[in-house]
Coordinates of C-alpha atoms in Angstrom, one line a residue:
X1 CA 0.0 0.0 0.0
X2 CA 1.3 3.5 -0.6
X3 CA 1.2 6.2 2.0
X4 CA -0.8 8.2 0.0
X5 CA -3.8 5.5 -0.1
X6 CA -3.1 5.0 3.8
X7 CA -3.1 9.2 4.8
X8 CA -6.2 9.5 2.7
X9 CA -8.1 7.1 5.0
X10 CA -9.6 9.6 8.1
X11 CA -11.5 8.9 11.3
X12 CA -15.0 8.0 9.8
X13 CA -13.3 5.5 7.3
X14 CA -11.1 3.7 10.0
X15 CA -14.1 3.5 12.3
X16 CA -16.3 1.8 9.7
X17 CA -13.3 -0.9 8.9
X18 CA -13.1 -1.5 12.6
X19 CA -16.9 -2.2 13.2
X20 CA -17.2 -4.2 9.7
X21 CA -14.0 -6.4 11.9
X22 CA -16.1 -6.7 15.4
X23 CA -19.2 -7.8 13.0
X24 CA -17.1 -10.2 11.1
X25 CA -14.9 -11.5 13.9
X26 CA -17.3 -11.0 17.1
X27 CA -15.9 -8.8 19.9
X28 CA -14.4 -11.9 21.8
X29 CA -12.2 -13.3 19.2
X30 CA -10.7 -10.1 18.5
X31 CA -8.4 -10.3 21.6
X32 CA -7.8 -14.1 20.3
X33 CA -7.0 -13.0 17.2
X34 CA -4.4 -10.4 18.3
X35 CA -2.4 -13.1 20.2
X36 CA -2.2 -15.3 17.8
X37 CA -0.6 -12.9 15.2
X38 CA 1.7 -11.4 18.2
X39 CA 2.7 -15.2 18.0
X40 CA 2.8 -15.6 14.7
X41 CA 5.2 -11.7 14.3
X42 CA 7.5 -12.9 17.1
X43 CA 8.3 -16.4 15.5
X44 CA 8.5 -15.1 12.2
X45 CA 11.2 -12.5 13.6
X46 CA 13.1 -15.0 15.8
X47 CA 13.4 -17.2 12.2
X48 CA 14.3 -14.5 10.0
X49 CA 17.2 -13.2 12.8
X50 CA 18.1 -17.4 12.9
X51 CA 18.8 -17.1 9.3
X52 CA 20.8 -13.6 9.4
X53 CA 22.9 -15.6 11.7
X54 CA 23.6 -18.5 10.1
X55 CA 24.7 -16.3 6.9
X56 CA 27.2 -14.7 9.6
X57 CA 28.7 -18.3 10.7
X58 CA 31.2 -20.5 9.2
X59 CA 30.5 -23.8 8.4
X60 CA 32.3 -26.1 11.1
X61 CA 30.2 -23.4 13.8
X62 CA 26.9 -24.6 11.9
X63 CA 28.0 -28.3 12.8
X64 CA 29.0 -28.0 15.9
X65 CA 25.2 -25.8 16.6
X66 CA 23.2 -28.4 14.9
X67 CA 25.2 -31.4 17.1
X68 CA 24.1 -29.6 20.3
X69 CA 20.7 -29.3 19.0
X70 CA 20.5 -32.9 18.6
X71 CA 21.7 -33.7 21.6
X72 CA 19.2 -31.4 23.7
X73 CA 16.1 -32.7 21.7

């Protein structure tokens, strides 16, 4: 989306996309529904920083991780 689309949206627009969400959703899954993607952001960031660091390492350190791994599972 482009910041133009997303500074042209104002208060009466936002507040009729978040009642169409409490009508679609219900009110008590919306809390449900937050956790879940909080989840979902911090396991997608903790993989993504995995694989930053595994670009960094050499490949006798990658070894030696995945050994360890092995032997705490």
């Amino acid at each position: 989306m482009t910041p133009q689309l997303i500074g042209s949206l104002g208060t009466p627009e936002l507040l009729i996309i978040f009642a169409a969400i409490i009508l679609i959703f219900g009110a008590s899954k919306l809390p449900e529904l937050a956790r879940g993607s909080g989840r979902a952001l911090r396991i997608f960031k903790a993989e993504t920083k995995g694989l930053r660091d595994d670009d960094d390492t050499t490949p006798d350190e990658l070894e030696s991780r995945e050994q360890r791994n092995d032997r705490d599972a």
